[in-house]
């Protein structure tokens, strides 16, 4: 598809499914965690089938895009070591879980996005937290690996090898579809302006945001950032939060509500209520309006007014968080102690920032 975009994109409904996640932390092995994942897939299938039919009946528009919450199959690792979580909390690049989700997308003619812990055959020693988009064909059309994590491996940790295999387009991928240009970030990554901006500069128009974030009736840090990112980049954001995270030693509804659709003017178009699973965070997506806004002259067109060359120069000088911390002589070396490794690395980063006079 050409990089040059037209204004001719039909209206469609896009939204988030705010559903509960069952943690696999208490599972003893892969067999037991696979049963949890299978039950989650079955639930997703029923919800998607109903959502597509209900919205079409209710307002006459086709649901073409749905987003699932963060780490939808497993919850997140707690005390588990690296190997233990790879065994019970991760799925494989070509695993049956993707095939099952692909069948759901195919029978409903939708794009289905979400977030999982995944093992890439090019990096079998580690796992990535992966945002995916499955197309109406049932095939995966987009993989974005989370780039900022306090306690898990990312492409930045093995950057030289990752770039050799996937290139920069694989680090910041944008899927060009008949619904507009789609991209993803995960969870708290919404709080990094650079991560959203670079996707927007590569053409993204709808940002899919699987998340599991604290819910509150007050404005949270991520909520403030979500609306700022939408406005400053003239981009739609669809955030899908967990309704609850069950079967873990943390109150289940700590991360709940906050699923919503925010438009390119920072207006909340739809929002799920607290207190449980919900399909109400959906709205009509107007890509024609977004593209028209992005092409207007004037002060409000922030995306066109960025001196990105200066930013690049200043960032290159900073270099406080070097790449390849899990790559030694071209070989991937997973951390012996997951928590200790990432904590000690952050301590070194803070020391560099102190010495540089940043903090």
C-alpha positions as MATLAB code, in Angstrom:
seq = 'XXXXXXXXXXXXXXXXXXXXXXXXXXXXXXXXXXXXXXXXXXXXXXXXXXXXXXXXXXXXXXXXXXXXXXXXXXXXXXXXXXXXXXXXXXXXXXXXXXXXXXXXXXXXXXXXXXXXXXXXXXXXXXXXXXXXXXXXXXXXXXXXXXXXXXXXXXXXXXXXXXXXXXXXXXXXXXXXXXXXXXXXXXXXXXXXXXXXXXXXXXXXXXXXXXXXXXXXXXXXXXXXXXXXXXXXXXXXXXXXXXXXXXXXXXXXXXXXXXXXXXXXXXXXXXXXXXXXXXXXXXXXXXXXXXXXXXXXXXXXXXXXXXXXXXXXXXXXXXXXXXXXXXXXXXXXXXXXXXXXXXXXXXXXXXXXXXXXXXX';
ca = [
       0.000    0.000    0.000;
       1.243    3.484   -0.811;
       2.480    5.654    2.042;
       0.392    8.507    0.650;
      -2.967    8.494    2.426;
      -6.311    9.546    0.980;
      -9.356   10.846    2.785;
     -11.551    8.014    1.512;
     -11.953    5.707    4.520;
     -15.483    4.629    5.536;
     -16.783    5.064    9.066;
     -16.585    1.995   11.279;
     -16.887    1.088   14.956;
     -13.787    0.365   16.984;
     -13.548   -0.342   20.663;
     -12.214   -2.151   23.674;
     -13.394   -5.288   25.430;
     -12.894   -4.775   29.160;
     -12.698   -8.339   30.389;
     -11.233  -10.167   33.360;
      -7.851  -11.855   33.180;
      -7.072  -15.035   35.102;
      -3.510  -15.143   36.387;
      -1.525  -18.331   35.841;
       0.857  -17.619   38.739;
      -0.596  -20.383   40.887;
      -0.491  -22.939   38.072;
       2.076  -25.640   38.702;
       2.989  -26.380   35.066;
       2.282  -25.639   31.422;
      -0.559  -28.134   31.260;
      -2.535  -26.320   33.954;
      -1.795  -22.827   32.585;
      -2.828  -23.959   29.089;
      -6.276  -24.822   30.474;
      -6.584  -21.292   31.867;
      -5.617  -19.820   28.503;
      -8.059  -22.061   26.659;
     -10.923  -20.921   28.887;
      -9.985  -17.284   28.247;
     -10.028  -17.812   24.484;
     -13.465  -19.399   24.689;
     -14.743  -16.406   26.657;
     -13.211  -13.949   24.180;
     -14.889  -15.736   21.289;
     -18.325  -15.484   22.855;
     -17.895  -11.824   23.739;
     -16.622  -10.858   20.289;
     -19.414  -12.693   18.491;
     -22.020  -10.936   20.631;
     -20.378   -7.505   20.385;
     -20.242   -7.526   16.603;
     -23.898   -8.525   16.292;
     -25.155   -6.172   19.024;
     -23.481   -3.020   17.719;
     -24.613   -3.688   14.149;
     -28.184   -4.157   15.374;
     -28.063   -1.162   17.733;
     -26.485    1.593   15.622;
     -26.094    0.139   12.145;
     -22.324    0.420   11.851;
     -19.959   -2.489   11.418;
     -17.577   -3.375   14.219;
     -14.226   -3.727   12.457;
     -11.702   -3.289   15.265;
     -11.590   -4.636   18.830;
      -8.828   -4.443   21.425;
      -8.257   -6.872   24.309;
      -6.475   -5.989   27.575;
      -2.831   -6.443   28.466;
      -1.389   -9.947   29.118;
      -4.818  -11.355   28.366;
      -3.848  -15.039   28.702;
      -1.721  -15.035   31.814;
      -1.653  -11.968   34.015;
       1.837  -10.795   34.899;
       4.804  -12.505   36.603;
       5.149  -11.993   40.348;
       7.791  -14.089   42.120;
       8.418  -16.344   39.113;
      11.899  -16.575   37.729;
      12.692  -16.120   34.059;
      12.535  -19.792   33.088;
       9.435  -20.510   35.140;
       7.495  -17.695   33.493;
       8.642  -18.727   30.032;
       7.226  -22.177   30.711;
       3.819  -21.311   32.111;
       3.104  -17.682   31.234;
       4.251  -17.354   27.615;
       2.872  -18.518   24.291;
       4.885  -19.325   21.187;
       5.183  -17.219   18.047;
       3.124  -19.709   16.040;
       1.182  -21.205   18.949;
      -2.373  -22.565   18.842;
      -3.601  -19.591   20.883;
      -3.019  -17.291   17.909;
      -4.769  -19.739   15.613;
      -7.816  -19.733   17.895;
      -7.904  -15.932   18.032;
      -7.478  -15.840   14.260;
     -10.596  -17.946   13.838;
     -12.536  -15.444   15.997;
     -11.311  -12.519   13.889;
     -12.001  -14.319   10.630;
     -15.578  -15.334   11.350;
     -16.414  -11.801   12.504;
     -14.482   -9.965    9.744;
     -12.626   -7.808   12.268;
      -9.163   -6.718   13.298;
      -8.489   -8.127   16.755;
      -5.667   -6.748   18.911;
      -4.268   -7.708   22.281;
      -1.148   -8.313   24.344;
       0.623  -11.485   25.472;
       3.952  -12.782   26.713;
       5.522  -14.440   23.693;
       8.592  -16.490   22.731;
      10.122  -15.584   19.371;
      12.018  -18.465   17.655;
      14.755  -15.955   16.787;
      15.224  -15.284   20.522;
      14.399  -18.586   22.250;
      16.367  -17.655   25.375;
      14.004  -14.843   26.423;
      10.420  -13.669   26.057;
       8.873  -10.409   24.914;
       5.661   -8.695   25.925;
       4.014   -8.502   22.528;
       1.130   -6.434   21.211;
      -0.443   -8.130   18.208;
      -3.052   -7.329   15.584;
      -4.840  -10.143   13.779;
      -6.535   -9.255   10.500;
      -9.898  -10.431    9.127;
      -7.997  -13.140    7.262;
      -7.130  -14.693   10.616;
      -3.425  -13.964   10.149;
      -1.208  -11.852   12.399;
      -0.462   -8.634   10.519;
       1.363   -6.714   13.250;
       3.671   -7.419   16.174;
       5.001   -4.712   18.458;
       7.299   -5.763   21.294;
       7.123   -3.555   24.374;
      10.204   -1.307   24.522;
      10.059   -0.114   28.121;
       9.809   -2.571   30.990;
      11.062   -2.466   34.550;
      11.325   -6.238   34.985;
      11.210   -7.976   31.596;
      13.294   -8.217   28.440;
      12.644   -5.919   25.476;
      14.004   -5.523   21.925;
      16.231   -2.725   23.242;
      18.024   -5.266   25.430;
      19.071   -7.235   22.322;
      18.901   -4.352   19.872;
      21.738   -5.161   17.479;
      20.430   -8.653   16.789;
      16.822   -7.453   16.720;
      17.608   -4.800   14.097;
      19.528   -7.339   12.017;
      16.419   -9.530   11.869;
      13.519   -7.078   11.844;
      14.962   -3.654   11.027;
      13.629   -0.410   12.446;
      10.200   -1.136   10.939;
      10.038   -4.124   13.253;
      10.815   -1.985   16.283;
       8.189    0.670   15.469;
       5.752   -1.158   13.176;
       2.681    0.467   11.652;
       0.022   -1.649    9.929;
      -1.499    0.081    6.911;
      -5.058   -1.210    6.518;
      -8.381   -0.222    5.004;
      -9.328    1.051    8.493;
      -6.396    3.464    8.618;
      -2.878    3.048    9.900;
      -2.771    1.032   13.134;
      -0.050    0.861   15.781;
       0.279   -0.377   19.353;
       1.878    0.458   22.669;
       1.503   -1.456   25.920;
       0.250   -0.316   29.296;
       2.389    2.405   30.903;
       4.103    3.109   27.584;
       1.313    5.630   27.025;
       3.245    7.836   29.484;
       6.295    8.141   27.184;
       5.619   10.904   24.640;
       8.390    9.619   22.394;
       6.886    6.158   21.928;
       3.564    7.498   20.704;
       5.120   10.349   18.710;
       7.463    8.082   16.756;
       4.555    5.842   15.746;
       2.573    8.912   14.671;
       5.571   10.169   12.671;
       5.622    6.799   10.926;
       1.977    7.251    9.929;
      -0.060    5.740   12.781;
      -3.615    7.083   13.033;
      -5.206    4.708   15.534;
      -3.156    3.668   18.548;
      -4.261    0.400   20.123;
      -3.421    0.329   23.808;
      -3.799   -2.976   25.673;
      -3.352   -2.027   29.314;
      -3.825   -3.160   32.880;
      -3.816   -0.005   34.888;
      -5.162    1.225   38.233;
      -8.699    2.481   37.922;
      -9.977    5.604   39.621;
     -12.731    8.195   39.284;
      -9.974   10.776   39.615;
      -7.596   11.606   36.783;
      -4.775    9.069   36.966;
      -1.286    9.570   35.579;
      -1.992    7.324   32.602;
      -5.324    8.990   31.932;
      -3.725   12.437   31.775;
      -1.069   11.091   29.429;
      -3.577    9.228   27.264;
      -5.509   12.395   26.476;
      -2.329   14.413   25.956;
      -0.936   11.814   23.533;
      -4.180   11.867   21.529;
      -4.179   15.655   21.162;
      -0.491   16.284   20.524;
      -0.335   13.602   17.830;
      -3.834   13.996   16.334;
      -4.398   10.277   16.854;
      -7.216    8.017   18.033;
      -6.415    5.935   21.095;
      -8.361    2.800   22.020;
      -7.399    1.619   25.505;
      -8.557   -1.794   26.714;
      -8.083   -2.309   30.453;
      -8.599   -5.415   32.520;
     -11.924   -5.692   34.339;
     -10.071   -7.573   37.059;
      -7.063   -9.830   37.470;
      -8.254  -12.973   39.193;
      -6.480  -15.694   41.146;
      -3.482  -13.616   42.223;
      -2.581  -12.315   45.724;
      -3.567   -8.728   44.836;
      -7.122   -7.323   45.095;
      -8.771   -8.319   41.841;
     -10.212   -4.923   40.911;
      -7.060   -2.882   41.541;
      -6.659   -2.598   37.773;
     -10.117   -1.988   36.384;
     -12.304    0.443   34.410;
     -10.412    3.046   32.250;
     -11.236    1.256   28.958;
     -12.130    3.984   26.476;
     -11.935    5.528   23.039;
     -10.267    8.942   22.813;
     -10.382   10.901   19.567;
      -7.723   13.027   17.907;
      -8.984   16.160   19.701;
      -8.608   14.479   23.112;
     -12.350   13.986   23.536;
     -13.486   10.789   25.279;
     -16.009    9.234   22.908;
     -16.871    6.148   24.950;
     -15.855    4.679   28.296;
     -16.502    1.476   30.228;
     -17.836    1.730   33.757;
     -16.063    0.302   36.812;
     -17.163   -2.867   38.494;
     -16.760   -5.618   35.957;
     -16.562   -6.764   32.380;
     -17.937   -4.401   29.747;
     -18.257   -3.966   25.999;
     -19.389   -0.329   26.192;
     -16.063    1.307   25.318;
     -16.734    1.523   21.591;
     -17.334    4.382   19.169;
     -17.470    5.293   15.508;
     -13.968    5.980   14.156;
     -13.719    8.812   11.622;
     -10.382    8.500    9.829;
     -11.446   11.029    7.206;
     -11.885   13.651    9.914;
      -8.514   12.799   11.430;
      -6.702   13.059    8.100;
      -8.387   16.342    7.341;
      -7.280   17.704   10.729;
      -3.698   16.605   10.155;
      -3.559   18.461    6.827;
      -4.859   21.806    8.091;
      -2.692   24.886    8.293;
      -2.447   26.621   11.643;
      -0.999   26.636   15.129;
      -3.137   23.706   16.262;
      -1.398   21.319   13.858;
       1.217   20.286   16.419;
       2.420   17.235   14.526;
       3.681   19.386   11.636;
       5.602   21.787   13.862;
       8.159   19.457   15.442;
      11.928   20.150   14.999;
      12.650   16.429   15.106;
      16.235   16.841   13.879;
      17.077   18.870   16.990;
      15.384   16.357   19.257;
      17.419   13.545   17.694;
      20.678   15.417   18.309;
      19.849   16.095   21.962;
      18.726   12.525   22.626;
      21.871   11.144   21.018;
      23.978   13.158   23.443;
      22.066   11.896   26.488;
      22.404    8.097   25.938;
      21.572    7.237   29.552;
      20.108    3.799   28.851;
      22.465    1.866   26.532;
      21.108   -0.942   24.378;
      22.093   -4.622   24.302;
      22.205   -5.301   28.048;
      21.207   -8.943   27.353;
      23.538   -9.382   24.386;
      27.127  -10.588   24.871;
      29.359  -11.258   21.871;
      26.253  -11.585   19.721;
      24.659  -14.147   22.025;
      21.496  -13.591   24.065;
      22.118  -14.036   27.793;
      18.938  -14.104   29.893;
      19.181  -12.755   33.450;
      19.998  -15.315   36.142;
      17.814  -13.385   38.592;
      15.063  -11.466   36.811;
      14.294   -8.939   39.550;
      17.883   -8.332   40.664;
      19.160   -7.811   37.119;
      16.680   -5.102   36.171;
      16.893   -3.360   39.540;
      20.682   -3.186   39.364;
      20.492   -1.926   35.794;
      18.182    0.892   36.828;
      20.557    1.820   39.638;
      23.356    2.224   37.071;
      21.106    4.354   34.861;
      20.224    6.623   37.768;
      23.906    6.969   38.582;
      24.658    8.022   35.003;
      21.807   10.536   35.115;
      23.147   11.955   38.378;
      26.674   12.246   37.007;
      25.346   13.969   33.897;
      23.477   16.534   35.996;
      20.082   15.375   34.750;
      18.801   14.560   38.225;
];
